[in-house]
Coordinates of N, CA and C in Angstrom, one line a residue:
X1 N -72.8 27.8 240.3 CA -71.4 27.7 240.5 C -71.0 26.2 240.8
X2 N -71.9 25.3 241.8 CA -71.5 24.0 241.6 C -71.4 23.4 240.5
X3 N -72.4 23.2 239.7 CA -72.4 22.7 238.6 C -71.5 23.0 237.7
X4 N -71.1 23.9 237.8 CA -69.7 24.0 236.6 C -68.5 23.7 237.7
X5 N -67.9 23.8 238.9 CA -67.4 22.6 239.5 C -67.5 21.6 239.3
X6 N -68.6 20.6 238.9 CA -68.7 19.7 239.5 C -68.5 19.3 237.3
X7 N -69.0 20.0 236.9 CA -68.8 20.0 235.3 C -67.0 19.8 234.8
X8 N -66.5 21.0 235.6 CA -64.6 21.0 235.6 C -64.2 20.0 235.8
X9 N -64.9 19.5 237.4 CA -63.9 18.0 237.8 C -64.3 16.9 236.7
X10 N -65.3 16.9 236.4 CA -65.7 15.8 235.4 C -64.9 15.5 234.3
X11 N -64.8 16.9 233.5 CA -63.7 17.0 231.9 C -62.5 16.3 232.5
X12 N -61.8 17.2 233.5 CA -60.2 17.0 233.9 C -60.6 15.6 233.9
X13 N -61.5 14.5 234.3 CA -60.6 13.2 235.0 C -61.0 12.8 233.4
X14 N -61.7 12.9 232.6 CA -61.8 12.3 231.2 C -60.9 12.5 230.7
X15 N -59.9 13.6 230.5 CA -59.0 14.1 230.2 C -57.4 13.7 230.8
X16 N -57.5 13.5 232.3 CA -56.3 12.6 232.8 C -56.3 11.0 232.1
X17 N -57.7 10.6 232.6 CA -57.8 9.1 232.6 C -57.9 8.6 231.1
X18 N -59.0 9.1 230.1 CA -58.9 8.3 229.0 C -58.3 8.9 227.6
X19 N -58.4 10.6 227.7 CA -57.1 10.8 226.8 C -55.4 10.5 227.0
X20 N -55.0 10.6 228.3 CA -53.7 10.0 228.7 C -53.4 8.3 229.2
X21 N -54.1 8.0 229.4 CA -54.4 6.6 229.7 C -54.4 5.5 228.7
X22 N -55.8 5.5 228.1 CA -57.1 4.2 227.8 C -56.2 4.5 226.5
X23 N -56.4 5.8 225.3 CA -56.7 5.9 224.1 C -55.7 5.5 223.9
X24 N -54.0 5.7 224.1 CA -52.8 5.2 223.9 C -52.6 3.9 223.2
X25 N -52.9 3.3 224.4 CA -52.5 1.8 224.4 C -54.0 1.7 223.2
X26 N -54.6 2.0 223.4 CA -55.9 1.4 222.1 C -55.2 1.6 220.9
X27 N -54.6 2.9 220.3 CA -53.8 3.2 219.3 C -53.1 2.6 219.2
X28 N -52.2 2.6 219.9 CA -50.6 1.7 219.3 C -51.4 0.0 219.2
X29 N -52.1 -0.6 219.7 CA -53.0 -2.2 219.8 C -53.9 -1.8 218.4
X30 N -54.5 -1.1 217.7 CA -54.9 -0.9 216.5 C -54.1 -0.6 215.2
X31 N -53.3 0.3 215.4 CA -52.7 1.2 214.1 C -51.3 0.6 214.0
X32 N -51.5 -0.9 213.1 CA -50.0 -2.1 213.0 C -50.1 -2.4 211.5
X33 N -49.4 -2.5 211.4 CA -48.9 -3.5 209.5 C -50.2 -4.6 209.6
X34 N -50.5 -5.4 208.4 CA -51.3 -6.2 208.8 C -50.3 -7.6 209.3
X35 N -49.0 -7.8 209.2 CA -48.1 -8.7 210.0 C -48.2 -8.5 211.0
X36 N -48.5 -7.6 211.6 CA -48.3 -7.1 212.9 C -46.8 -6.5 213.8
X37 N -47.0 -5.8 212.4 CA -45.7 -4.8 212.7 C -46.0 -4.0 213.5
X38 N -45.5 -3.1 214.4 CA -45.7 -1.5 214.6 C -45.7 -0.6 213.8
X39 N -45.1 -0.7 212.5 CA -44.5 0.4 212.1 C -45.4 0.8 211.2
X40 N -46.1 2.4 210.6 CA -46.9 2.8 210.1 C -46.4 3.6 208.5
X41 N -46.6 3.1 207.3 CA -46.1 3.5 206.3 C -47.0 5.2 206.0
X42 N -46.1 6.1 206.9 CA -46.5 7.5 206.1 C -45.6 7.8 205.4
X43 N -46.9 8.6 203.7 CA -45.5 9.3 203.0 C -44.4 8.2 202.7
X44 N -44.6 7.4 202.4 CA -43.2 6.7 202.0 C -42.3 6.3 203.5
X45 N -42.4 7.2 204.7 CA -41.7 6.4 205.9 C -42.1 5.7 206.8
X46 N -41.7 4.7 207.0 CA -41.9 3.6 208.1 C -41.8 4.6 209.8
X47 N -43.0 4.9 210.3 CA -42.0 5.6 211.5 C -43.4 4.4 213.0
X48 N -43.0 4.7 214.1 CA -43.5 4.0 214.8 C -44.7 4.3 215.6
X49 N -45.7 3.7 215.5 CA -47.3 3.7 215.7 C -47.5 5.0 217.1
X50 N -46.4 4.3 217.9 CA -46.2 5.0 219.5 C -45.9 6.7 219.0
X51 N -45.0 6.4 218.3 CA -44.6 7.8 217.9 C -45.5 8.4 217.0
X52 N -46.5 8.0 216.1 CA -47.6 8.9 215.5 C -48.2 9.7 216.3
X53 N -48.9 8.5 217.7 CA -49.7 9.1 218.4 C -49.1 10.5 218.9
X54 N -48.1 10.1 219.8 CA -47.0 11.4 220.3 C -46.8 12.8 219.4
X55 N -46.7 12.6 218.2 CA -46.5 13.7 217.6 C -47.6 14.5 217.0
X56 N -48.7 13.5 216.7 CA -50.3 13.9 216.4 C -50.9 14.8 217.6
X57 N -50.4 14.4 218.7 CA -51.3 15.1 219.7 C -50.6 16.5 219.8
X58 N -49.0 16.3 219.6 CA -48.2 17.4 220.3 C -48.8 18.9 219.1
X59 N -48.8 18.1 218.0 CA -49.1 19.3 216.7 C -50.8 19.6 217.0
X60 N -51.6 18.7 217.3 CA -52.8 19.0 217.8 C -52.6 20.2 218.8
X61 N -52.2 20.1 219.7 CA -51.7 21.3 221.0 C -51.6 21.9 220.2
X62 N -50.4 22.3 220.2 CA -49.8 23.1 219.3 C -50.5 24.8 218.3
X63 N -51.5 23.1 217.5 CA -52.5 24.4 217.1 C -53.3 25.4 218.1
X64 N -53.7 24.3 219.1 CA -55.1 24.8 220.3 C -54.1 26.1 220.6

């Protein structure tokens, strides 16, 4: 029983700290025009790097 305590607390802070955190800002600092635009040509539209991330995760959920 501890160990899967101590297993739970472990996931959640990976889960607070580097899926809500770290991986963000690494994304939007990676996925740019090679000008160093923000903006990411899907499909024919320009939409914004911040906002891929945001909508990639929400449809990720989504499925879960």
């Amino acid at each position: 029983m501890n160990a899967w305590c101590i297993y739970d607390w472990a996931n959640s802070a990976h889960a607070l700290v580097v899926v809500s955190t770290i991986f963000p800002d690494y994304f939007v600092g990676v996925a740019k025009q090679p000008d160093g635009s923000p903006y990411i040509n899907i499909f024919g539209f320009l939409v914004k790097n911040s906002v891929v991330f945001s909508y990639t995760v929400a449809i990720a959920y989504t499925f879960i």
